[in-house]
Coordinates of C-alpha atoms and ligand atoms in Angstrom, one line a residue:
M1 CA -92.5 49.0 85.3
K2 CA -89.1 48.0 86.5
L3 CA -88.7 46.3 89.9
H4 CA -85.7 46.7 92.1
E5 CA -83.3 43.9 92.7
Y6 CA -84.6 43.3 96.2
Q7 CA -88.2 43.2 95.0
S8 CA -87.4 40.8 92.2
K9 CA -85.5 38.5 94.5
L10 CA -88.4 38.4 96.9
I11 CA -90.6 37.2 94.1
F12 CA -87.9 34.7 93.1
A13 CA -87.8 33.3 96.6
K14 CA -91.6 33.0 96.7
Y15 CA -91.4 30.7 93.7
G16 CA -88.5 28.7 95.2
I17 CA -85.5 30.2 93.5
P18 CA -82.7 30.2 96.0
I19 CA -81.5 33.7 96.9
P20 CA -78.9 34.9 99.5
K21 CA -80.2 35.9 103.0
G22 CA -80.6 39.6 103.3
R23 CA -82.8 42.7 103.6
V24 CA -83.1 46.2 102.3
A25 CA -82.0 49.3 104.3
A26 CA -82.6 53.0 103.9
T27 CA -79.9 54.1 106.3
A28 CA -76.4 53.1 107.1
Q29 CA -77.3 52.2 110.7
E30 CA -80.0 49.8 109.4
A31 CA -77.4 48.3 107.1
R32 CA -75.2 47.8 110.1
H33 CA -77.9 46.0 112.0
I34 CA -78.7 43.7 109.1
A35 CA -75.0 42.9 108.8
E36 CA -74.9 42.1 112.5
E37 CA -77.9 39.8 112.1
L38 CA -76.4 38.0 109.1
G39 CA -72.9 37.7 110.7
G40 CA -69.8 37.3 108.5
R41 CA -69.1 39.0 105.2
V42 CA -71.9 40.9 103.5
V43 CA -72.4 42.6 100.2
I44 CA -73.9 46.2 100.1
K45 CA -75.8 46.8 96.9
S46 CA -77.3 50.0 95.7
Q47 CA -80.9 49.7 94.7
V48 CA -81.3 51.8 91.5
L49 CA -83.2 50.8 88.5
V50 CA -80.3 50.5 86.1
G51 CA -77.8 47.8 85.3
G52 CA -74.0 48.0 85.7
R53 CA -74.1 49.0 89.3
G54 CA -71.1 46.9 90.0
K55 CA -69.0 48.8 87.5
A56 CA -70.2 52.1 88.8
G57 CA -69.0 51.3 92.3
G58 CA -72.5 50.7 93.7
I59 CA -71.8 47.2 94.9
K60 CA -69.2 46.6 97.7
L61 CA -68.2 43.7 99.9
A62 CA -67.9 44.3 103.7
K63 CA -66.0 42.2 106.1
N64 CA -67.9 43.2 109.3
P65 CA -70.8 45.4 110.5
E66 CA -68.6 48.5 110.9
E67 CA -67.4 48.3 107.4
A68 CA -71.0 47.6 106.2
E69 CA -72.1 50.8 107.8
Q70 CA -69.2 52.8 106.3
L71 CA -69.8 51.4 102.8
A72 CA -73.6 51.9 103.1
T73 CA -72.9 55.5 104.0
Q74 CA -70.8 55.9 100.9
I75 CA -73.2 54.1 98.6
L76 CA -76.3 56.0 99.9
E77 CA -74.6 59.2 98.9
M78 CA -74.0 58.1 95.4
E79 CA -75.8 58.8 92.1
I80 CA -75.7 56.0 89.6
K81 CA -76.3 57.0 86.0
S82 CA -77.9 60.1 87.4
L83 CA -80.3 58.1 89.7
P84 CA -79.9 58.8 93.4
V85 CA -79.4 55.8 95.6
R86 CA -82.0 55.7 98.4
K87 CA -81.8 52.1 99.5
V88 CA -79.2 49.4 99.8
L89 CA -79.7 45.7 99.9
V90 CA -77.5 44.0 102.5
D91 CA -77.0 40.4 101.5
E92 CA -74.9 37.6 102.9
A93 CA -71.8 37.6 100.6
A94 CA -71.5 34.6 98.3
A95 CA -68.3 32.7 97.5
I96 CA -68.6 32.6 93.7
E97 CA -67.2 29.8 91.6
S98 CA -68.8 30.8 88.3
E99 CA -71.5 33.2 87.0
I100 CA -74.3 32.3 84.6
Y101 CA -76.7 34.6 82.8
F102 CA -80.3 33.5 82.8
S103 CA -83.5 35.2 81.7
I104 CA -86.8 35.2 79.9
T105 CA -88.0 38.0 77.8
N106 CA -90.3 38.5 74.7
D107 CA -88.9 37.8 71.3
R108 CA -91.2 40.2 69.3
A109 CA -90.0 38.9 66.0
K110 CA -90.8 35.3 66.9
K111 CA -93.9 36.3 68.9
K112 CA -92.9 34.1 71.7
P113 CA -91.2 34.3 75.1
V114 CA -87.5 33.3 74.8
M115 CA -85.4 31.8 77.6
I116 CA -81.8 33.0 77.3
A117 CA -78.8 31.5 79.1
S118 CA -75.1 32.1 78.9
S119 CA -72.0 30.8 80.6
A120 CA -70.7 34.4 80.4
G121 CA -72.7 35.7 83.3
G122 CA -72.2 38.7 85.5
I123 CA -71.7 41.1 82.7
E124 CA -74.5 42.8 80.8
I125 CA -75.9 40.6 78.1
E126 CA -75.6 43.3 75.5
E127 CA -71.8 43.1 76.0
V128 CA -71.8 39.4 75.6
A129 CA -73.9 39.8 72.5
A130 CA -71.4 42.2 71.0
Q131 CA -68.2 40.3 72.0
T132 CA -69.1 36.6 72.1
P133 CA -72.5 36.1 70.6
E134 CA -71.9 32.3 70.3
K135 CA -72.1 32.2 74.1
I136 CA -75.7 33.2 74.1
I137 CA -78.2 30.3 73.9
Q138 CA -81.9 30.9 73.3
I139 CA -84.9 28.6 73.5
H140 CA -88.3 29.8 72.6
I141 CA -91.2 28.8 74.8
D142 CA -94.7 28.0 73.5
P143 CA -96.8 30.1 75.8
L144 CA -99.6 27.5 75.7
L145 CA -97.4 24.5 76.4
G146 CA -95.2 26.3 78.9
L147 CA -91.5 25.5 79.4
R148 CA -90.8 21.8 78.8
D149 CA -88.3 20.0 80.9
Y150 CA -86.2 18.9 78.0
Q151 CA -85.9 22.6 77.0
A152 CA -84.3 23.4 80.3
R153 CA -82.0 20.4 80.0
D154 CA -81.0 21.5 76.5
L155 CA -80.2 24.9 77.8
A156 CA -78.1 23.5 80.7
A157 CA -76.2 21.3 78.3
S158 CA -75.6 24.1 75.8
I159 CA -74.0 26.4 78.4
D160 CA -71.8 23.5 79.6
L161 CA -73.4 23.5 83.1
P162 CA -71.9 20.6 85.1
R163 CA -74.4 17.7 85.2
D164 CA -74.7 17.8 89.0
H165 CA -76.6 21.1 88.6
W166 CA -79.0 20.1 85.9
K167 CA -81.9 19.1 88.2
E168 CA -81.7 22.3 90.2
F169 CA -81.2 24.4 87.1
G170 CA -84.4 22.8 85.7
R171 CA -86.3 23.7 88.9
I172 CA -85.1 27.3 88.7
A173 CA -86.0 27.5 85.0
Q174 CA -89.5 26.3 85.7
A175 CA -89.8 28.8 88.5
L176 CA -88.6 31.6 86.3
W177 CA -91.1 30.7 83.7
Q178 CA -93.9 30.6 86.2
I179 CA -92.9 34.0 87.5
Y180 CA -92.6 35.5 84.0
H181 CA -96.0 34.0 83.1
E182 CA -98.0 34.8 86.2
T183 CA -96.7 38.3 86.8
D184 CA -97.1 39.4 83.2
A185 CA -93.5 40.2 83.0
T186 CA -91.7 41.3 79.9
L187 CA -88.3 40.5 81.5
A188 CA -87.3 38.2 84.3
E189 CA -83.5 38.1 84.6
I190 CA -81.0 36.5 86.9
N191 CA -77.6 37.9 86.2
P192 CA -75.6 36.3 87.7
L193 CA -77.0 33.0 88.7
V194 CA -73.9 31.7 90.4
I195 CA -72.5 28.3 91.3
T196 CA -71.1 28.9 94.8
K197 CA -67.9 27.3 96.2
E198 CA -70.3 25.1 98.1
K199 CA -71.7 23.8 94.8
K200 CA -75.1 25.5 95.1
L201 CA -77.0 27.5 92.6
L202 CA -77.9 31.0 93.9
A203 CA -79.6 34.0 92.3
L204 CA -77.3 36.9 93.2
D205 CA -79.0 39.5 91.2
G206 CA -82.6 40.0 90.0
K207 CA -84.3 42.3 87.5
M208 CA -87.9 42.3 86.4
I209 CA -89.9 44.4 84.2
I210 CA -93.7 44.1 84.4
D211 CA -95.9 45.0 81.5
D212 CA -97.6 48.3 82.5
N213 CA -100.7 47.3 80.6
A214 CA -101.2 44.3 82.8
L215 CA -100.7 46.1 86.1
F216 CA -104.4 46.4 86.7
R217 CA -104.5 42.8 87.5
H218 CA -101.5 42.9 89.8
P219 CA -102.3 45.5 92.5
D220 CA -99.6 44.0 94.7
L221 CA -97.0 44.6 92.1
A222 CA -98.3 48.0 91.1
E223 CA -97.7 49.0 94.7
M224 CA -94.0 48.3 94.3
R225 CA -93.5 51.1 91.8
D226 CA -90.7 53.4 93.0
L227 CA -91.4 56.8 91.6
D228 CA -88.2 58.2 93.1
E229 CA -86.2 55.8 90.9
E230 CA -87.9 56.2 87.6
A231 CA -86.6 58.4 84.9
P232 CA -88.6 61.6 85.5
E233 CA -89.7 61.8 81.9
E234 CA -91.3 58.4 82.2
T235 CA -93.2 59.4 85.3
T236 CA -94.4 62.6 83.6
A237 CA -95.4 60.7 80.5
R238 CA -97.5 58.2 82.5
K239 CA -99.1 61.0 84.5
Y240 CA -100.3 62.7 81.3
G241 CA -101.2 59.5 79.5
L242 CA -98.5 60.0 76.9
S243 CA -96.8 57.0 75.2
Y244 CA -93.1 58.0 75.3
I245 CA -90.1 55.9 74.4
K246 CA -86.7 57.5 74.4
L247 CA -84.4 56.6 71.5
D248 CA -80.8 57.6 70.6
G249 CA -81.3 60.1 67.7
N250 CA -81.5 63.9 67.8
I251 CA -84.8 64.8 66.2
G252 CA -87.5 65.0 68.8
C253 CA -90.9 63.8 67.4
M254 CA -94.3 64.8 68.7
V255 CA -97.1 63.2 66.9
N256 CA -100.7 62.2 67.6
G257 CA -101.4 58.6 67.0
A258 CA -99.1 55.6 67.3
G259 CA -99.2 54.7 63.6
L260 CA -98.6 58.3 62.6
A261 CA -95.7 58.5 65.1
M262 CA -94.1 55.4 63.6
T263 CA -94.6 56.8 60.1
S264 CA -93.0 60.1 61.1
M265 CA -90.0 58.3 62.6
D266 CA -89.6 56.2 59.4
I267 CA -89.7 59.3 57.2
V268 CA -87.2 61.1 59.4
K269 CA -84.9 58.1 58.8
L270 CA -85.7 58.0 55.1
F271 CA -84.3 61.5 54.8
G272 CA -81.1 60.6 56.8
G273 CA -82.2 61.7 60.3
E274 CA -82.5 59.8 63.5
P275 CA -85.5 60.1 65.8
A276 CA -84.8 60.9 69.4
N277 CA -88.0 59.4 70.6
F278 CA -91.4 57.9 69.9
L279 CA -94.1 60.0 71.4
D280 CA -97.8 59.6 70.9
I281 CA -99.8 62.4 72.5
G282 CA -103.0 60.5 71.7
G283 CA -106.3 61.8 70.4
G284 CA -107.9 64.9 71.9
A285 CA -104.8 66.0 73.7
S286 CA -105.3 69.1 75.8
H287 CA -102.8 72.0 75.7
E288 CA -101.5 70.8 79.2
K289 CA -100.7 67.4 77.7
V290 CA -99.0 69.0 74.7
A291 CA -96.9 71.1 77.0
A292 CA -95.9 68.1 79.1
A293 CA -94.9 66.3 75.9
M294 CA -92.8 69.2 74.9
R295 CA -91.0 69.3 78.2
I296 CA -90.3 65.6 78.1
I297 CA -88.8 65.9 74.6
L298 CA -86.7 68.9 75.6
S299 CA -85.4 67.2 78.7
D300 CA -83.3 64.9 76.4
P301 CA -80.0 66.7 75.8
N302 CA -79.5 65.0 72.5
V303 CA -82.5 66.7 70.9
R304 CA -81.3 69.2 68.3
A305 CA -84.7 69.9 66.5
I306 CA -88.3 69.0 67.1
L307 CA -90.6 67.7 64.4
L308 CA -94.3 68.2 65.3
N309 CA -96.7 66.2 63.1
I310 CA -100.3 66.7 64.0
F311 CA -103.2 65.4 62.1
G312 CA -106.2 67.1 63.7
G313 CA -109.1 64.8 63.8
I314 CA -110.2 64.5 67.4
T315 CA -107.2 66.6 68.5
R316 CA -107.8 70.2 67.5
C317 CA -104.9 71.9 65.9
D318 CA -105.5 75.2 67.8
E319 CA -105.4 73.3 71.1
V320 CA -102.1 71.8 70.1
A321 CA -100.8 75.2 69.1
R322 CA -101.7 76.6 72.4
G323 CA -99.9 73.8 74.2
I324 CA -96.8 74.4 72.1
L325 CA -96.8 78.1 72.9
A326 CA -97.4 77.5 76.6
A327 CA -94.5 75.0 76.6
M328 CA -92.2 77.3 74.7
D329 CA -93.0 80.1 77.1
E330 CA -91.9 77.9 80.0
V331 CA -89.0 75.9 78.6
K332 CA -87.8 78.5 76.0
P333 CA -86.2 76.0 73.6
K334 CA -83.4 77.3 71.5
I335 CA -83.6 74.6 68.9
P336 CA -85.4 74.7 65.5
M337 CA -89.0 73.4 65.5
V338 CA -90.7 72.1 62.4
V339 CA -94.4 71.9 62.4
R340 CA -96.9 70.3 60.2
L341 CA -100.5 70.9 61.3
V342 CA -103.4 69.6 59.2
G343 CA -107.0 68.9 60.0
T344 CA -109.5 70.4 62.4
N345 CA -108.8 74.1 63.1
A346 CA -105.4 73.9 61.3
E347 CA -105.7 77.5 60.1
E348 CA -106.2 78.8 63.6
G349 CA -103.4 76.7 64.9
R350 CA -101.0 78.0 62.2
K351 CA -102.1 81.5 62.9
L352 CA -101.2 81.1 66.6
L353 CA -97.8 79.7 65.7
A354 CA -97.0 82.3 63.1
D355 CA -95.2 84.6 65.4
A356 CA -93.3 81.8 67.3
K357 CA -90.5 81.5 64.7
M358 CA -91.5 78.0 63.8
I359 CA -90.6 76.3 60.5
T360 CA -93.8 75.2 58.9
A361 CA -94.3 72.5 56.4
E362 CA -97.2 71.4 54.2
T363 CA -96.5 67.7 53.9
L364 CA -94.8 65.1 56.2
A365 CA -92.0 64.6 53.7
D366 CA -91.4 68.3 53.6
A367 CA -91.4 68.5 57.4
A368 CA -89.0 65.6 57.8
K369 CA -86.6 67.1 55.2
K370 CA -86.7 70.4 57.0
A371 CA -86.1 68.8 60.4
V372 CA -83.1 66.8 59.1
A373 CA -81.7 69.9 57.5
A374 CA -82.2 71.9 60.7
V375 CA -80.2 69.3 62.7
G376 CA -77.5 69.4 60.0
K377 CA -77.0 73.1 60.6
T378 CA -76.7 72.9 64.3
A379 CA -73.6 71.4 66.0
S380 CA -74.3 67.7 65.6
T381 CA -71.9 66.0 68.0
R382 CA -74.1 63.8 70.2
I383 CA -73.8 64.2 73.9
P384 CA -73.7 60.8 75.6
V385 CA -77.0 60.2 77.4
M386 CA -75.4 58.6 80.4
Q387 CA -73.1 60.3 82.8
E388 CA -69.8 58.5 82.1
S389 CA -68.2 60.1 85.2
V390 CA -69.5 57.4 87.5
V391 CA -67.7 54.7 85.6
P392 CA -64.2 54.0 86.9
V393 CA -61.3 55.0 84.7
G394 CA -60.2 52.1 82.5
A395 CA -63.7 50.4 82.5
P396 CA -65.2 49.9 79.1
P397 CA -67.6 52.6 78.1
A398 CA -71.0 52.0 79.8
K399 CA -74.0 51.4 77.6
N400 CA -77.1 53.5 77.4
H401 CA -79.5 51.5 79.3
Q402 CA -82.3 52.3 76.9
K403 CA -80.6 50.0 74.5
N404 CA -81.8 47.2 76.6
R405 CA -85.2 47.6 75.0
S406 CA -83.8 46.1 71.8
V407 CA -83.5 42.7 73.5
R408 CA -87.2 42.5 74.0
Ligands
LIG501 P1 -75.1 44.8 88.5 O1 -73.7 45.2 88.3 O2 -76.0 45.9 88.7 O3 -75.6 43.8 87.5 O4 -75.1 44.0 90.0 P2 -74.9 42.5 90.4 O5 -75.8 42.2 91.5 O6 -75.1 41.6 89.2 O7 -73.4 42.5 90.9 C1 -72.3 42.7 90.0 C2 -71.2 41.7 90.3 O8 -70.8 41.9 91.7 C3 -71.6 40.2 90.2 O9 -71.6 39.8 88.9 C4 -70.6 39.6 91.1 O10 -69.4 39.4 90.4 C5 -70.3 40.6 92.2 N1 -71.1 40.2 93.4 C6 -72.4 40.5 93.7 N2 -72.7 39.9 94.9 C7 -71.6 39.3 95.3 C8 -71.3 38.5 96.4 O11 -72.2 38.2 97.3 N3 -70.1 38.0 96.5 C9 -69.1 38.2 95.6 N4 -67.9 37.7 95.7 N5 -69.4 39.0 94.5 C10 -70.6 39.5 94.4
LIG502 MN1 -76.3 41.9 87.5

């Protein structure tokens, strides 16, 4: 679950990380009131659960309350990367001297949390990684020992942070580690952590992702979930208990069982294709669940073919077939579907699908080959997932935010 900037920053503040004064507003009038309260220059910041809001025009500086109201009106009408802006954060504007990137996330390969810092802050870390990877410094944290003070000092030295700030940086690093650890986060990110003209460290932006599987022990955090701002596919997937992860390829995959789903994706790649998603419909999926899965896959405009690989053990193949038919009735997909059904009631399942113009396959290899071939035949130019139109002309191409997942 992603938290909004204002929610993340409230958590930061609770642990003693300095943040600008400010509050969130749902209307332009409210934004004006907050600006009046704060006095002086303010920054109006769209609260949407994607990065790169600055580049998309979702962050603006206002000189006075009138301008704050005007800009809030504009921003509240925006859509950023196809997410509507429903709230703005009105913060005291900071006078920035330099921007630092600072975060903790999971390094799955090392099986440890990793603290990441960079002197190239303010821009998305993927961009820094692509252009100046040497500017990214990483320190792994032993989860049992916690963050050691020397590690924070090492990090401060490695990013050439002026010595005056080391002590405060150390405090912020410890706080960020506590936050990460205690909230069961998979990402706690400050980008930018700025040095102000007054020589203070200040967390200007905040982003947190909480592990969904740990939310049961954080009811206060679970309550913060903003359904309005989640990708609709993810909300639907959660509602039906489906494990769905969107990827960049064009072959939609619908499989029962996580292991089988991974295998299916690997085999699609082996035959030269690219999976568009990971989707595990789980054991014993009802036809409603299958239909929901189908709708989710088809909502991705990159998908050019669907590969269904169902091994019917607990999940009955006829039930799956009924789900597929119901979904097809509703969504009327115009793309090839390759289906491999084996196991309980497979015969009945296949019979049900016989009239639905599906490509059937006997083995997984055969199914993957057929799916790859089917994509090859259709126009294969990939549509960018993101709406590029919100990015100002001349800005470097924005990244698909789903790629952020690879950092973890
Ligand atoms: P993001 O684009 O979604 O990551 O949003 P951020 O909150 O990180 O803001 C993007 C950029 O806007 C920052 O890196 C800063 O350069 C700038 N910015 C944000 N808040 C302020 C502020 O209070 N004062 C000034 N001068 N710039 C700001
Ligand atoms: Mn940022």
